[in-house]
CSV table of C-alpha atoms in Angstrom, one decimal:
chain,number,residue,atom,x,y,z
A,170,UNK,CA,0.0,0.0,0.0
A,171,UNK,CA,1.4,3.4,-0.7
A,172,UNK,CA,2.1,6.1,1.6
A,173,UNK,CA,0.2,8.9,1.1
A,174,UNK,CA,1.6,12.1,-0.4
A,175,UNK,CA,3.2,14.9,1.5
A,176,UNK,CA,1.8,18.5,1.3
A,177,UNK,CA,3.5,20.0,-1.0
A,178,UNK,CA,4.6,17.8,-3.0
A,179,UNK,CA,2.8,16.5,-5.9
A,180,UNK,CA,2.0,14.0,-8.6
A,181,UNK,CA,-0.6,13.4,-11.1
A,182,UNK,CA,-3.3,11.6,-8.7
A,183,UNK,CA,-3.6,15.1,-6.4
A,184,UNK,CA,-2.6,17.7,-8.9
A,185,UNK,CA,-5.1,16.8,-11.8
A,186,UNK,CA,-4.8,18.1,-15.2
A,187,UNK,CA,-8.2,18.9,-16.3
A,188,UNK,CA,-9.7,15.9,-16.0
A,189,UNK,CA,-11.3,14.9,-19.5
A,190,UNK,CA,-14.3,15.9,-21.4
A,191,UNK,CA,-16.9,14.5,-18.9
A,192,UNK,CA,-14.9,14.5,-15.5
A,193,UNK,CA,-13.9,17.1,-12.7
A,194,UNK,CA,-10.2,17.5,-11.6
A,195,UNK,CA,-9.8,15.9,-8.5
A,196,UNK,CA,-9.0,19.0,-6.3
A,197,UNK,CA,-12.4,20.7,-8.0
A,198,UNK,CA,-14.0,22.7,-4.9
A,199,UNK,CA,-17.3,22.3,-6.5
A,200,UNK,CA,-17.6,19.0,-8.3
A,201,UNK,CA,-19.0,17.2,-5.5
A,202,UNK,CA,-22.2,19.6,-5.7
A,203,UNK,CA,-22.3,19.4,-9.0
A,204,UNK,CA,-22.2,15.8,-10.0
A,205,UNK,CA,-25.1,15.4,-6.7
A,206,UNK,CA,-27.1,17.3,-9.4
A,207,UNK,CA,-26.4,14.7,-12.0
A,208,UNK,CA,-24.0,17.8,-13.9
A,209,UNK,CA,-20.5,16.2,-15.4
A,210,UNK,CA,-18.2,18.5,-17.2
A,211,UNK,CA,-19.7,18.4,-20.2
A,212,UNK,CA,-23.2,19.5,-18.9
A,213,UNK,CA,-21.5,22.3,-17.6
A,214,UNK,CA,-19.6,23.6,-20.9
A,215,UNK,CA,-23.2,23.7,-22.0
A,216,UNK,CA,-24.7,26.2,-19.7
A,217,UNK,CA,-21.7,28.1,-20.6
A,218,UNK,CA,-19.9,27.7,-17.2
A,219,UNK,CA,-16.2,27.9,-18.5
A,220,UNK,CA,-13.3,27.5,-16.0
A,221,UNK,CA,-10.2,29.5,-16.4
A,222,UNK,CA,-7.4,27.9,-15.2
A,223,UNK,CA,-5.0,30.0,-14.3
A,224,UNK,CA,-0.9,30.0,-13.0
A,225,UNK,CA,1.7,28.9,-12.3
A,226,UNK,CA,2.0,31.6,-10.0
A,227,UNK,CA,5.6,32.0,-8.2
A,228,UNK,CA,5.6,32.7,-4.7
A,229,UNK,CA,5.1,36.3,-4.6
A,230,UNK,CA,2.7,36.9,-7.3
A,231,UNK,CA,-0.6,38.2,-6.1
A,232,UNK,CA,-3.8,36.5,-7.5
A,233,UNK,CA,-5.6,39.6,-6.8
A,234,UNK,CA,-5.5,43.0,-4.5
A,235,UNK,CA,-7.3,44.4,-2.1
A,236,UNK,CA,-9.6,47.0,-4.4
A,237,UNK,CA,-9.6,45.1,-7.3
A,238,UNK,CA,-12.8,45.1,-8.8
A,239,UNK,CA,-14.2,41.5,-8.2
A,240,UNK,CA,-16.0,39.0,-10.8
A,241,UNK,CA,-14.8,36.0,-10.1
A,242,UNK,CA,-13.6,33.6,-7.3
A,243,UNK,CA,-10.6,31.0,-7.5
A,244,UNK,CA,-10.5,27.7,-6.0
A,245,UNK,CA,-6.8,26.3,-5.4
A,246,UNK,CA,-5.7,23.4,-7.5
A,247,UNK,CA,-2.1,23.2,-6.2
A,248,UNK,CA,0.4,25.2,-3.7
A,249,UNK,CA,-0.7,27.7,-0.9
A,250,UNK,CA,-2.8,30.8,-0.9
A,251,UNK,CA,-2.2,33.5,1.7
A,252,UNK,CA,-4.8,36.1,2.5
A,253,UNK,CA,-4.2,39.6,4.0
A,254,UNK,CA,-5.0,43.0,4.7
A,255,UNK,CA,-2.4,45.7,5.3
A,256,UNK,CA,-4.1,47.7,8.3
A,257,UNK,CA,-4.0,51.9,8.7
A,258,UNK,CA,-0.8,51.5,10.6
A,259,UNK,CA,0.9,49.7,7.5
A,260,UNK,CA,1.0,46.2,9.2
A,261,UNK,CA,0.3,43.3,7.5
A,262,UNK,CA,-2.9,40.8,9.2
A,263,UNK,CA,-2.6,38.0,8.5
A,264,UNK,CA,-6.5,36.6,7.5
A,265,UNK,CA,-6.3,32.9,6.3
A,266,UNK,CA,-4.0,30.0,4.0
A,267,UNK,CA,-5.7,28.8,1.3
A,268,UNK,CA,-5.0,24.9,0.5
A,269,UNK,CA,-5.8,23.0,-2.6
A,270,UNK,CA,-9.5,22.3,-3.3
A,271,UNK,CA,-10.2,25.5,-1.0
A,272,UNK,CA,-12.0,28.6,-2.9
A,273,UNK,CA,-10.8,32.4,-2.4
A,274,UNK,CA,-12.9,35.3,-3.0
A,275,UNK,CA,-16.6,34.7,-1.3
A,276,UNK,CA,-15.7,37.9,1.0
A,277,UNK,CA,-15.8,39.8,-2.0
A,278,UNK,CA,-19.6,39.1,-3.1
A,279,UNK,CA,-20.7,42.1,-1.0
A,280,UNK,CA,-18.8,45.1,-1.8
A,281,UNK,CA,-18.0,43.9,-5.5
A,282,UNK,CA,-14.6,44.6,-4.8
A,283,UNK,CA,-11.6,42.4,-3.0
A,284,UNK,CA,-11.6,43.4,0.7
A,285,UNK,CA,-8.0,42.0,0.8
A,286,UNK,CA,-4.8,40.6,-1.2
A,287,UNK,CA,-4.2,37.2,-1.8
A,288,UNK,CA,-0.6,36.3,-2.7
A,289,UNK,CA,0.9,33.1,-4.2
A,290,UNK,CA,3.5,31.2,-1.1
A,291,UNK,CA,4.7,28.6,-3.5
A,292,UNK,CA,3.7,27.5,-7.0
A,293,UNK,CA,-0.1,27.7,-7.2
A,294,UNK,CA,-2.3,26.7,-9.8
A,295,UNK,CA,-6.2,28.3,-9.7
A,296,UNK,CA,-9.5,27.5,-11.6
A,297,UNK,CA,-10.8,30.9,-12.0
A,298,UNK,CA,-14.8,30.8,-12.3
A,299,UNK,CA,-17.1,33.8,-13.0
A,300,UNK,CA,-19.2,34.7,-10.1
A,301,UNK,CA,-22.0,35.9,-12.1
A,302,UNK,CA,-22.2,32.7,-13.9
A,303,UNK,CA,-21.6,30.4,-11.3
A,304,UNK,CA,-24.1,32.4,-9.2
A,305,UNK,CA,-26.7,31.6,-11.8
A,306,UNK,CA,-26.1,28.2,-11.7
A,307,UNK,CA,-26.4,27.8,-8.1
A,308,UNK,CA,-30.2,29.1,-8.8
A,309,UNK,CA,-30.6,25.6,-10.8
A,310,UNK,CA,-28.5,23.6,-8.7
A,311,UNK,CA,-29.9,23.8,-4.8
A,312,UNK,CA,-26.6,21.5,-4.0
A,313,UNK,CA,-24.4,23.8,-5.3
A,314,UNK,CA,-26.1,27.0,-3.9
A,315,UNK,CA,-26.2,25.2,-0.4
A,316,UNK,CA,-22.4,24.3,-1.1
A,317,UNK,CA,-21.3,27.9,-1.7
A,318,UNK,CA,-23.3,29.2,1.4
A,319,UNK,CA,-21.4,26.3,3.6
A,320,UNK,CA,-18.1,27.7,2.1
A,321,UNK,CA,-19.1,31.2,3.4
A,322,UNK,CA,-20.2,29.7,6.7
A,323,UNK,CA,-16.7,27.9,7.0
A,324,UNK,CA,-14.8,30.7,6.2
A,325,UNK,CA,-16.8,33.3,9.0
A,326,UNK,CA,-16.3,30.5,11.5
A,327,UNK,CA,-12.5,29.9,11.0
A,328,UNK,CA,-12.1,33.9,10.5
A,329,UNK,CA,-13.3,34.0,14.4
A,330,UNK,CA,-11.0,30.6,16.0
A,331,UNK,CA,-8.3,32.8,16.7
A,332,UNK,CA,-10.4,35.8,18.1
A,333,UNK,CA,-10.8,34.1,21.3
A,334,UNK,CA,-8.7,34.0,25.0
A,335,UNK,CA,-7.1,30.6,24.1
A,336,UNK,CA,-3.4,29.9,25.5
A,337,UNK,CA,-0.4,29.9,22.9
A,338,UNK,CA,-0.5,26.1,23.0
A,339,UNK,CA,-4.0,25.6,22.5
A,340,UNK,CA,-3.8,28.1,19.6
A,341,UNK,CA,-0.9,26.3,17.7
A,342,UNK,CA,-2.2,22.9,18.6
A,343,UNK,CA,-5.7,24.0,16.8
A,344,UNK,CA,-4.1,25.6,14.1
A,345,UNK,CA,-1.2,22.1,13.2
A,346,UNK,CA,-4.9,19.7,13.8
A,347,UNK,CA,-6.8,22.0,11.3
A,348,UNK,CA,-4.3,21.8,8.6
A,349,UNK,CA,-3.8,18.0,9.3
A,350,UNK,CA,-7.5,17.5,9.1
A,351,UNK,CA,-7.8,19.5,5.9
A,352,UNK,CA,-4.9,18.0,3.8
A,353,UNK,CA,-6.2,14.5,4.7
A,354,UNK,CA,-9.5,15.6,3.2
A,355,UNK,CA,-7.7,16.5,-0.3
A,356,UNK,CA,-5.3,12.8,-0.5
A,357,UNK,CA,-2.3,14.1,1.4
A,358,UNK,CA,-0.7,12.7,5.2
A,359,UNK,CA,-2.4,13.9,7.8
A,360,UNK,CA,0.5,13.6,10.0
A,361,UNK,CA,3.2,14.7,7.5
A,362,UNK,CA,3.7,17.9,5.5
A,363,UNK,CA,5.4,21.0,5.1
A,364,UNK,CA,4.7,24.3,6.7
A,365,UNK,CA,4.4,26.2,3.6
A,366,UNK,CA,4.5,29.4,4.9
A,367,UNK,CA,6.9,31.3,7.3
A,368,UNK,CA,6.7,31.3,11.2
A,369,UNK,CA,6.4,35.2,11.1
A,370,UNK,CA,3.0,34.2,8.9
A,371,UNK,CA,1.9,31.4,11.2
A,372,UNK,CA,2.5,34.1,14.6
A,373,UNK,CA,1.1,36.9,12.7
A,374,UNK,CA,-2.2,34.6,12.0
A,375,UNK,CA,-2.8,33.2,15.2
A,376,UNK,CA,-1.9,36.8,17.2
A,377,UNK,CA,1.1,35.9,18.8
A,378,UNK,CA,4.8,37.1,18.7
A,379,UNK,CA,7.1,35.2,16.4
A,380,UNK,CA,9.2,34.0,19.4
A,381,UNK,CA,5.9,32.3,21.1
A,382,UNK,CA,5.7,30.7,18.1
A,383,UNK,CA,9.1,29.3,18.1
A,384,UNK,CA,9.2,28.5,21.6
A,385,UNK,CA,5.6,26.2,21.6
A,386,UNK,CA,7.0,24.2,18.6
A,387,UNK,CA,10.0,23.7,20.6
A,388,UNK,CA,8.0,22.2,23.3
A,389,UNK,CA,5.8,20.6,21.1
A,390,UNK,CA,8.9,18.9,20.0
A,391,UNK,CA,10.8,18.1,23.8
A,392,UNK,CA,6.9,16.5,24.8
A,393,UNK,CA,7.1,14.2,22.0
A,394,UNK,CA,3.9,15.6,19.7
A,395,UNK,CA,6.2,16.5,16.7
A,396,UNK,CA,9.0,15.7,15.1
A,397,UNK,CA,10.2,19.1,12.8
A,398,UNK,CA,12.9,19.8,10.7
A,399,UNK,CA,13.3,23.1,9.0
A,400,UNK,CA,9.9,23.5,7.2
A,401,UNK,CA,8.9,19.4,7.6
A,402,UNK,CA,6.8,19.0,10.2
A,403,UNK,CA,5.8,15.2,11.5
A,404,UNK,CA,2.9,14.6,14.0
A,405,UNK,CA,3.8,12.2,16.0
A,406,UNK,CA,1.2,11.5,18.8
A,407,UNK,CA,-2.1,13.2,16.8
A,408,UNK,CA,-4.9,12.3,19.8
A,409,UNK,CA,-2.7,14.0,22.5
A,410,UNK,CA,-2.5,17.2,19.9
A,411,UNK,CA,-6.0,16.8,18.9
A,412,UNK,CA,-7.0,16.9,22.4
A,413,UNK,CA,-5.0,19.9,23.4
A,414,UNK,CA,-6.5,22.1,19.8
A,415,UNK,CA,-10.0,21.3,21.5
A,416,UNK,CA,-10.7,23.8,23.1
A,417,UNK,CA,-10.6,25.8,20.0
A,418,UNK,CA,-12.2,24.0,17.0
A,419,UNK,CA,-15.1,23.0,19.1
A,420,UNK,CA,-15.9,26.6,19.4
């Protein structure tokens, strides 16, 4: 039995090319609703729904700024997504990472216009779809207009985890468990991967100081719940680090 992949690293199976004329790629954010409709790939191309896929992007390279005029959302077909808003002060804030098979944008639909940046961490691939059309489907697909309103949801509920009087290690705990628990969903180890982006990201998300940061994965480390070298992060005993992130994701 093979192992299974480990975030970021890549082969045909998890980055799909496009699939074929009647069948989604296999990080697709929305071709679980779809095909609960009975809609393949084809059915979609005639309604007119094209996909745009867009990249590679190099780390560095924005996928859109905050102000841009929006139209469209992106979902993530490979690499790592960071979202972020540069407050009055000039400091960066840190809002979300965006994994494959995760979708970027939906806190745009309101002011038709990107209330933040999203910037490329690695080499990321995107299906671009137009919101207009996509919103139009949803009308005819309940599955897929109840799919994008539980994407919202999701993203309003993990926006608020780190709002909350949680300790450092409860914080970090929560946020190595989510990432485990979403990479597993998309083929990858959930107790192997890479820390695609930098501690100074990581502390600035979850509102601590870079040394806290530092310091907890130390621990982590001495108390035998990780193993980490460099960027390479190993879980070693998940349901004592499950149990610790808690008191966070159950919130």
């Amino acid at each position: 039995m093979t192992s299974p992949l480990v975030f970021p690293r890549t082969d045909a199976s998890i980055v799909a090319d496009d699939g074929d004329s009647l069948t989604f790629c296999s990080t697709c954010a929305f071709s679980q609703a779809c095909l609960s409709e009975g809609m393949d790939k084809r059915a979609l191309m005639d309604l007119h729904v094209l996909v745009e896929h867009v990249g590679p992007l190099r780390a560095g390279e924005h996928v859109f700024r905050e102000g841009d005029p929006f139209g469209a959302i992106a979902a993530v077909r490979a690499g790592t997504v960071k979202t972020y808003q540069i407050d009055r002060n000039g400091h960066e804030q840190v809002l979300g990472f965006h994994l494959p098979g995760e979708v970027i944008g939906l806190n745009a639909i309101h002011g038709d216009r990107y209330p933040c940046n999203a910037i490329a961490l690695d080499t990321v691939m995107l299906c671009r779809f137009s919101f207009p059309k996509i919103a139009l489907l949803a009308t005819r697909l309940p599955n897929l207009q109840q799919h994008l309103f539980k994407l919202m949801s999701h993203d309003i509920g993990v926006a608020s985890l780190f709002a909350r009087d949680n300790t450092a290690d409860e914080r970090m705990a929560a946020f190595l468990i989510g990432l485990s628990r979403r990479l597993a969903a998309r083929g990858f180890s959930p107790r192997r991967f890479q820390l695609t982006m930098a501690r100074t990201d990581i502390a600035n998300y979850l509102r601590q100081a870079p040394e806290t940061v530092s310091r907890v994965l130390r621990r982590f480390e001495q108390d035998g719940l990780l193993h980490i070298k460099q960027r390479d992060v190993e879980i070693l005993d998940l349901p004592r680090l499950e149990a610790l992130a808690l008191t966070v994701l159950r919130q």
